[in-house]
Every structure is written in C-alpha cells, then in structure tokens.
Coordinates of C-alpha atoms and ligand atoms in Angstrom, one line a residue:
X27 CA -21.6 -24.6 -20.9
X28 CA -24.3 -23.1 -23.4
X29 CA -27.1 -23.9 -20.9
X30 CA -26.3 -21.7 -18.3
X31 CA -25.9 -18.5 -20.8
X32 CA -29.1 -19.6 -22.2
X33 CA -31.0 -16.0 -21.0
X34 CA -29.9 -12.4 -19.6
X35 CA -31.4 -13.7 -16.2
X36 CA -29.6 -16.5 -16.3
X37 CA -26.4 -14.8 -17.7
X38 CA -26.8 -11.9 -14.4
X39 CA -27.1 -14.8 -11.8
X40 CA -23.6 -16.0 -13.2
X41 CA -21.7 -12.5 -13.2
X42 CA -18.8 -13.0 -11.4
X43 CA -18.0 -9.1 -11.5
X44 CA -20.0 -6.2 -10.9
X45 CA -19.9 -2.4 -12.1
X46 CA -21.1 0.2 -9.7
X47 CA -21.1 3.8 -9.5
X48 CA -19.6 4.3 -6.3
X49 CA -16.9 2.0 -7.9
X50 CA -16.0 5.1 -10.4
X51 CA -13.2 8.2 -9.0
X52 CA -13.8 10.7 -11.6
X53 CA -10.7 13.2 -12.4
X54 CA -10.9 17.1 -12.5
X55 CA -9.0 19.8 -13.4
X56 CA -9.2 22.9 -11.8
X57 CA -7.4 26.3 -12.8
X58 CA -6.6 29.9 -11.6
X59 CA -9.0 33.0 -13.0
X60 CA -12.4 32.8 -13.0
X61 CA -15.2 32.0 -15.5
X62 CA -12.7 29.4 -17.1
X63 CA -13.9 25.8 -18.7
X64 CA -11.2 25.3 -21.2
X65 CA -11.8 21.7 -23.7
X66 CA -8.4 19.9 -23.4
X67 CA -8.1 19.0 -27.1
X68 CA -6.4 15.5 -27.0
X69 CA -9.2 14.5 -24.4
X70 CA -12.4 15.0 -25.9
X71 CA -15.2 16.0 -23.3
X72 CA -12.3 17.1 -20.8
X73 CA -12.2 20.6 -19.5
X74 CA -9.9 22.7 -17.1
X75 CA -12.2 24.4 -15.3
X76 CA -12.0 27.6 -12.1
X77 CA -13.1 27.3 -9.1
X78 CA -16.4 29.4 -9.7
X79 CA -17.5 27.3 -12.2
X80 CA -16.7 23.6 -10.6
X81 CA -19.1 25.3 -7.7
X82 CA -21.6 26.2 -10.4
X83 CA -21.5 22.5 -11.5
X84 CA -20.6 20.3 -8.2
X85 CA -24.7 19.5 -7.9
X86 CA -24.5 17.9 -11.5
X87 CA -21.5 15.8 -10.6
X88 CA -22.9 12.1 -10.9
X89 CA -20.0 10.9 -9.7
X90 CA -20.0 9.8 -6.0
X91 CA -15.5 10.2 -5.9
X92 CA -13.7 12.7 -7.7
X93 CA -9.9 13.3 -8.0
X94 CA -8.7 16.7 -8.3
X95 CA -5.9 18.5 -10.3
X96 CA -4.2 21.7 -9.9
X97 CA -3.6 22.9 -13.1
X98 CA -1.3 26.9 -12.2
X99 CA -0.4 28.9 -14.6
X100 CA 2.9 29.4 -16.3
X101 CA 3.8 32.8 -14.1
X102 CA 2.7 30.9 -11.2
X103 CA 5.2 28.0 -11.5
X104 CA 8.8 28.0 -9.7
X105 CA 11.9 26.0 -8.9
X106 CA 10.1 24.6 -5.5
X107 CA 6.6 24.5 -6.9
X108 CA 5.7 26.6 -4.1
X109 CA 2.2 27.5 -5.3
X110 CA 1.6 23.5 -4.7
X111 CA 1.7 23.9 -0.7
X112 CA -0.5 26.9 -0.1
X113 CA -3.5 26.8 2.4
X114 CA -5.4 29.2 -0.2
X115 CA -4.2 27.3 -3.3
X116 CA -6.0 26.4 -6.1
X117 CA -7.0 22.8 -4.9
X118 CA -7.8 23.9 -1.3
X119 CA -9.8 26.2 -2.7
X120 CA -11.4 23.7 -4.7
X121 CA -12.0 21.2 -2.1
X122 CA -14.1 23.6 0.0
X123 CA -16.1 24.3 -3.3
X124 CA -16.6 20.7 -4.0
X125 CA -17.6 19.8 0.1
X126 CA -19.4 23.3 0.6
X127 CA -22.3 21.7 -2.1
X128 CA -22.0 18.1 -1.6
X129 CA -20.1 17.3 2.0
X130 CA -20.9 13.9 1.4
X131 CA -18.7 13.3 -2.1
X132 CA -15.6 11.4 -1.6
X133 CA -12.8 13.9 -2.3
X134 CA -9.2 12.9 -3.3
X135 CA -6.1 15.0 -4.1
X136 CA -3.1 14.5 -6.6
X137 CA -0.4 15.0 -4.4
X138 CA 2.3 15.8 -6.7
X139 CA 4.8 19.0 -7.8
X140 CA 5.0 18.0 -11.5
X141 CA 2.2 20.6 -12.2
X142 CA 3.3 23.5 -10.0
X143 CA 7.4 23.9 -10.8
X144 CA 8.8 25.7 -13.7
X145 CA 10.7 22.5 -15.2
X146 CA 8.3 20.3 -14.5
X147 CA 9.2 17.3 -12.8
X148 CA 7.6 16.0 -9.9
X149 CA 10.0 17.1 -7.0
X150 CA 13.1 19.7 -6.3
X151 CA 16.3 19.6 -8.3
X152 CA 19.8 19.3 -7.0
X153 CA 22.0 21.8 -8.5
X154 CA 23.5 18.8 -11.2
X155 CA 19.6 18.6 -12.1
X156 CA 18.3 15.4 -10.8
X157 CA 15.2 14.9 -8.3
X158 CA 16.4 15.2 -5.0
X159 CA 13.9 12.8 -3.2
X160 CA 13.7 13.8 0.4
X161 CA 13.6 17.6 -0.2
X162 CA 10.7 16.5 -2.6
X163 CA 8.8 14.2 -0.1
X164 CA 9.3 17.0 2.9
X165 CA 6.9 19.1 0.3
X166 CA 4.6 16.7 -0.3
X167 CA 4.0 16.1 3.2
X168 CA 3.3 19.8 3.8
X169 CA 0.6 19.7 0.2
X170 CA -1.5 17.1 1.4
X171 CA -1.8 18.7 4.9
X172 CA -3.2 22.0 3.3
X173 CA -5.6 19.7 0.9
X174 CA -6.4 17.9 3.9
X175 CA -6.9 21.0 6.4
X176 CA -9.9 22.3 3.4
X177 CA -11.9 19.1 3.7
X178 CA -10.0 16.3 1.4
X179 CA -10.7 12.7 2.5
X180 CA -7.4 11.0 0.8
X181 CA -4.5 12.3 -0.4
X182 CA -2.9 10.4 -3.8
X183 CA 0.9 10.7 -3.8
X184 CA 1.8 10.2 -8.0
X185 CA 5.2 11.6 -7.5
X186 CA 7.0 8.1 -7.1
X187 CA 9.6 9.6 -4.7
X188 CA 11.3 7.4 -2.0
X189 CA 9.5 7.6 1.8
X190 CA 6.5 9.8 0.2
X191 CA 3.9 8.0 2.1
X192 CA 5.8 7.5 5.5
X193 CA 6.0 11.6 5.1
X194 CA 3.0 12.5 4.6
X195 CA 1.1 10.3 7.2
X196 CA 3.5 12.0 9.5
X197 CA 2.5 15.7 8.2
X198 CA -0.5 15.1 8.5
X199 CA -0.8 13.5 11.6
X200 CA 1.6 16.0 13.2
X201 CA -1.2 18.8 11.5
X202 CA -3.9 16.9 13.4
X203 CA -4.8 15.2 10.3
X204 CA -5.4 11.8 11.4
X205 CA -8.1 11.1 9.7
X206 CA -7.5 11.7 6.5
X207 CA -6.3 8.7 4.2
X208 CA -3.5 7.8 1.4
X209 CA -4.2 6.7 -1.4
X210 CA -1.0 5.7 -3.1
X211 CA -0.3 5.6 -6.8
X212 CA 2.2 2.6 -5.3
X213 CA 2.4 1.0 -8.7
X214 CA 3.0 3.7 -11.3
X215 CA 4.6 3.2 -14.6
X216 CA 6.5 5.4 -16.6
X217 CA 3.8 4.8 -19.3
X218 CA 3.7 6.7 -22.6
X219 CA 0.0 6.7 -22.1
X220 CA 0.0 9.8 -19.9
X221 CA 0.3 12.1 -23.1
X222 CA -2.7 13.6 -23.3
X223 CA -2.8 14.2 -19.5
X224 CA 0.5 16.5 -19.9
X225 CA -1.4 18.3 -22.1
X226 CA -4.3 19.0 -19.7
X227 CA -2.0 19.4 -16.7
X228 CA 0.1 21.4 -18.4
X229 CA 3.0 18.9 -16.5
X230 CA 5.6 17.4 -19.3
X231 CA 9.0 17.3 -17.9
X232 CA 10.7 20.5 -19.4
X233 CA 13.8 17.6 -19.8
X234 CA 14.6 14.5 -19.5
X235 CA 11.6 12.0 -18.6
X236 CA 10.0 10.2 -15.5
X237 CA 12.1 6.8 -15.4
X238 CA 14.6 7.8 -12.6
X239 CA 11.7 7.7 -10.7
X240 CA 7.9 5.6 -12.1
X241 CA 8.7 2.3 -12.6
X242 CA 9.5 0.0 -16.1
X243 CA 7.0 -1.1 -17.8
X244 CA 8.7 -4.1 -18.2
X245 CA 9.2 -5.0 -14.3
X246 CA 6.1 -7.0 -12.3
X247 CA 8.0 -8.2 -9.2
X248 CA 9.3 -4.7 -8.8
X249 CA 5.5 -3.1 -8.8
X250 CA 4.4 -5.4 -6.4
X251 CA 7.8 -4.5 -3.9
X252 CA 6.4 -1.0 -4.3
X253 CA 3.4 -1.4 -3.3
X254 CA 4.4 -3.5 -0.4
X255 CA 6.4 -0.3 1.0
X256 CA 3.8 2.1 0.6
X257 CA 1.7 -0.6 2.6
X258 CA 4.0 -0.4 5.3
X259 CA 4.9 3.1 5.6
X260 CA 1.0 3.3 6.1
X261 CA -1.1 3.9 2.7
X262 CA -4.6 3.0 3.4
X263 CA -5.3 2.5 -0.5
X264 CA -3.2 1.0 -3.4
X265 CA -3.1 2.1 -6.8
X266 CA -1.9 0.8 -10.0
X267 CA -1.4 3.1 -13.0
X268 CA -2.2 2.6 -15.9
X269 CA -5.1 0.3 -15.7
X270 CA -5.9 -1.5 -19.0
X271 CA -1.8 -2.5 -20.0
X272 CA -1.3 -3.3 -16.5
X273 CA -4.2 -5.9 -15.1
X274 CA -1.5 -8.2 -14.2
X275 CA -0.2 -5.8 -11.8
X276 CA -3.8 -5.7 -10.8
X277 CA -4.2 -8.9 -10.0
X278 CA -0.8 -9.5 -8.3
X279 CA -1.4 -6.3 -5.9
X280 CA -4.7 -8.1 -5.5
X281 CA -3.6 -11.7 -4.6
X282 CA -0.7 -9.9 -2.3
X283 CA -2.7 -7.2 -0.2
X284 CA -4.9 -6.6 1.5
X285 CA -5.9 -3.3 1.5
X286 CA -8.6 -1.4 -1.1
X287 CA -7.0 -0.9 -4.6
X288 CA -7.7 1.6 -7.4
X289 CA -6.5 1.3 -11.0
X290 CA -6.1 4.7 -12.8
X291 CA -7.5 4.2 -16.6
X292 CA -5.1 6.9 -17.6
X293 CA -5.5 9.8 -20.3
X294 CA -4.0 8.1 -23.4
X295 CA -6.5 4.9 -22.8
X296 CA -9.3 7.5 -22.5
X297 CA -8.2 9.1 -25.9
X298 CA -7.8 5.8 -27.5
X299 CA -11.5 4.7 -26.8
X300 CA -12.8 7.9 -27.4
X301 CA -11.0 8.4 -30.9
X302 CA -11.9 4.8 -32.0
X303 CA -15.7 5.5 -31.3
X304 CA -15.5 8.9 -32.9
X305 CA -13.9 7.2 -36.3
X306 CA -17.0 4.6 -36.3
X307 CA -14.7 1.6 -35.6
X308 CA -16.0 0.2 -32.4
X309 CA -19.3 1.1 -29.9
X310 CA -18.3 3.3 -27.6
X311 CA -20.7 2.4 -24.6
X312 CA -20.2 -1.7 -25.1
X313 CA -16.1 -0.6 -25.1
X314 CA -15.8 1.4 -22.3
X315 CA -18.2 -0.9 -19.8
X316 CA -16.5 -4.1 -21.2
X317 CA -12.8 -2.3 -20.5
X318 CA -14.2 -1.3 -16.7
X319 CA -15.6 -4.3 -15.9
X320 CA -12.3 -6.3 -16.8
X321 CA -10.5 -3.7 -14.5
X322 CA -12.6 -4.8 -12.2
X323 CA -12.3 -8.8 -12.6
X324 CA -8.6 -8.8 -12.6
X325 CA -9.4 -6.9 -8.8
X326 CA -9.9 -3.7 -9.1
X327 CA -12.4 -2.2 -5.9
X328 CA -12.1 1.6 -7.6
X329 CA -11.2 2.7 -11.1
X330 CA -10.5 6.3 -12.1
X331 CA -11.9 7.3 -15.1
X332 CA -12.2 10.2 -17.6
X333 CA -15.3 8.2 -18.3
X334 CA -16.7 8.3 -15.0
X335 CA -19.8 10.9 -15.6
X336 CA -20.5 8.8 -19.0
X337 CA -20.7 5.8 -17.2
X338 CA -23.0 6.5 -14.5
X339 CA -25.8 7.8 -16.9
X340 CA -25.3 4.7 -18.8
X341 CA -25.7 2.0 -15.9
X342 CA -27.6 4.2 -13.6
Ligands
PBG409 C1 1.4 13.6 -12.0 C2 0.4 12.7 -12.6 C3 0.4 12.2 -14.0 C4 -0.8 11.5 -14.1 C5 -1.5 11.6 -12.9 N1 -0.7 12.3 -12.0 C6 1.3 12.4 -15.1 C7 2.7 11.9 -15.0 O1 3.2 11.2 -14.2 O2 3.4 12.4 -16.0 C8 -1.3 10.9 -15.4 C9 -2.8 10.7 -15.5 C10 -3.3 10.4 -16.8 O3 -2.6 10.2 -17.8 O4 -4.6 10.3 -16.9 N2 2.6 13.0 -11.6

C-alpha cells in the first residue's frame, strides 16, 4: 500500500474526498438595535450581530452560503412567537442586507419559533402545555414566505414538527414563492451538543426539553424514515444534525437519497474543537479540516460550520 502514499502528488491523485469552499454554509446571528456585535462566550469567535453592522461586513464574508438566525429580544418574545412571521422582521431585514451587497451569496433561513416565543419551544402550546404541531407548522409556512418574499434562496425547517415541509412548500407556493427551496433539518437529534447554541440564540426551552419532538440519539432507522417524509412532502435538501456523532446517519441518508444533503457541525462540536486548541492539546487547523473532510467522506455535499470563514482562509 506504502507505494502509492509515497509523495503529496501521489497522495492528491488518490484523495477520494475533496474540501471546497462552496462546500461550507456559514451560520449567523443577527439581532434587533443597531451598532450591536455581541461575543457569544461559549463560542469563541461567535457574535450576535444588527443588521447595520452584518451590512457593514457582508463584503468580507468569505463564505459563498450563509445561514441566518434571528436572535429577538426578551420584550419581543410571545406565546405565538409572532415577531418570527413579520415581513419587516429581523431576518427579512437581514436577507435584503446580505443580497443588497452580494446578490449572488447563497442565502438560507432557520425556519423555526424556538427563538421568537416567550417559553421557548419551537411551536405553539396547547393549553395542557405541549407542542401543538399543526398550529406550529401553519406558522412556519407563513415565516419562510416572509424570508423568502426579502430574497432567501432556501428555507431550513429545525422545528421537527409533523407536515412542516408539505406546509411550507404550499405557503410559499401559494405566496408565489416557487422558486425558493427547503432545506430540511430531516434528521435532527435531540443532541446535548446544541448548548452553546441556546446560549447564542438565546432559545433553551423555558421547560421541559426537545425529545417529544427531535429524534433519539439512539434511533438510525427512525432518521432515515424522517428524512424519507420530508423527501416526499417536497424538501429539495436533506440535512442531518449533528454532524460529527452522527456520520452514520450521513451515510445512510446518503446511500438512501437522492437529493443534496447537508450536515450541521453543531455549536457544542464547535466549542469542543475550539477549547481543545485553546488548551494546547491538539492543532487546531489539522482538526478542524480532518473533522470536515470526514463529514464529507461519509457523504456530506454541504457542511455548516461555525468554522466556515476560518476555513476558507486556510484552504483558499
Ligand atoms: C432551532 C435550532 C437549534 C439549532 C439550530 N436550530 C437548537 C435546538 O434545536 O435547540 C442548533 C445549532 C447548533 O447547536 O449549532 N430549533
């Protein structure tokens, strides 16, 4: 086997897997006020930032895909998560910024209410407190027709709810939307690695947790039966989430469809790499492009990554 790793050219001819760029989504959180780019302490080089200031910085975006997050304020949080279906809200608002500078960046939406309501789950409550899914999946359909009206090119539907993706291609096609894709978070677990991402999003369910809804970590047929659905209800992407726990979900989405696919290399697997290389105890740069090019092999097309800006001044 030695002979043909003998040399790098030799070694490049072999690569089975490659690492682009414009294979990289990178996340962004946007908030209300103006003037605002606030570190996110468990996510070193992470900021919440307002809408001025993501204009101020869209033309040194390296990124080619980014993924945007509204992140409201506390007084602007209900029961309904109204502020989450606004034409003028925060991520329309953003989305214009964004495709004002650079019309030809990929944008994407997190199309969810966990951000925008008061107890922070991510649909409406029924009075004995648990998600009531279609009241939840008519509001989704209505938020990713206002991100789509300002410009988005795929809404990402992380709420997990029941018939989310069959309701919002029908929003948006019924809003003359046609054109603008799903990408579904088809496979998402209910993963203790979104901590630090609670944190930034200011999101953590105010009871309870996720698992009536995101699926078991344990459970692999069950992701791939997800996914499945969303493909039929019309999702022109796949996603699995997390990414580096998961690549076996990866691989089966993989083998079993055959649209494009995304994994989500989530906040806590961000944190983890980025504490590790703070405390001396591994190289950073040699971590993070051997954990993305794995993401890749086991058939990943997209990842999104906290690391995406990083990455593309280290490979470009
Ligand atoms: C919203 C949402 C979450 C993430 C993306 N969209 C959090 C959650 O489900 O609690 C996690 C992203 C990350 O950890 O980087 N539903």
């Amino acid at each position: 086997m030695r002979r043909a790793r003998r040399t790098d050219g030799l070694r490049r001819l072999a690569s089975e897997t490659t690492l682009d760029k414009h294979d990289l989504i990178l996340p962004l959180f946007v908030v209300s006020g103006t003037n605002q780019s606030v570190p996110v302490d468990s996510m070193p080089g992470v900021v919440r930032q307002s809408v001025d200031v993501l204009a101020r910085r869209t033309a040194e975006i390296r990124s080619s895909a980014v993924l945007i997050f509204g992140v409201p304020d506390d007084c602007e949080k209900d029961d309904t998560g109204s502020a989450a279906v606004r034409d003028d809200g925060l991520v329309p608002q953003a989305i214009r910024a964004l495709k004002a500078e650079r019309p030809d960046m990929v944008v994407i939406t997190d199309v969810c209410l966990c951000g925008y309501t008061s107890h922070g789950h991510c649909g409406v409550l029924t009075e004995s407190g648990e998600v009531h899914n279609d009241r939840s999946i008519a509001l989704l359909g209505k938020m990713a027709a206002a991100h789509a009206a300002a410009g988005a090119d795929m809404a990402a539907p992380s709420a997990m709810m029941d018939g989310q993706v069959r309701a919002i291609r029908e929003a948006l096609d019924a809003a003359g939307l046609g054109h603008t894709c799903i990408m579904s978070y088809a496979s998402k677990f209910a993963s203790a690695f979104y901590g630090p991402f609670r944190d930034a999003a200011r999101s953590a369910p105010g009871f309870g947790d996720r698992r009536g809804y995101q699926l078991s970590p344990a459970n692999r047929r069950e992701a791939l039966r997800e996914a499945m659905l969303d493909e039929a209800e019309g999702a022109d992407w796949l996603m699995v989430k997390p990414a580096m726990p998961y690549l076996d979900i990866v691989s089966d989405l993989r083998a079993g469809s055959r649209l494009p696919l995304a994994a989500y290399h989530v906040s806590g697997e961000y944190a983890m790499l980025k504490l590790a290389a703070k405390a001396g105890v591994i190289f950073e740069r040699e971590a993070v492009l051997e954990a993305m090019t794995c993401i890749r092999r086991a058939g990943a097309d997209a990842i999104i990554t906290y690391y995406a800006e990083e990455i593309c001044r280290w490979i470009d």
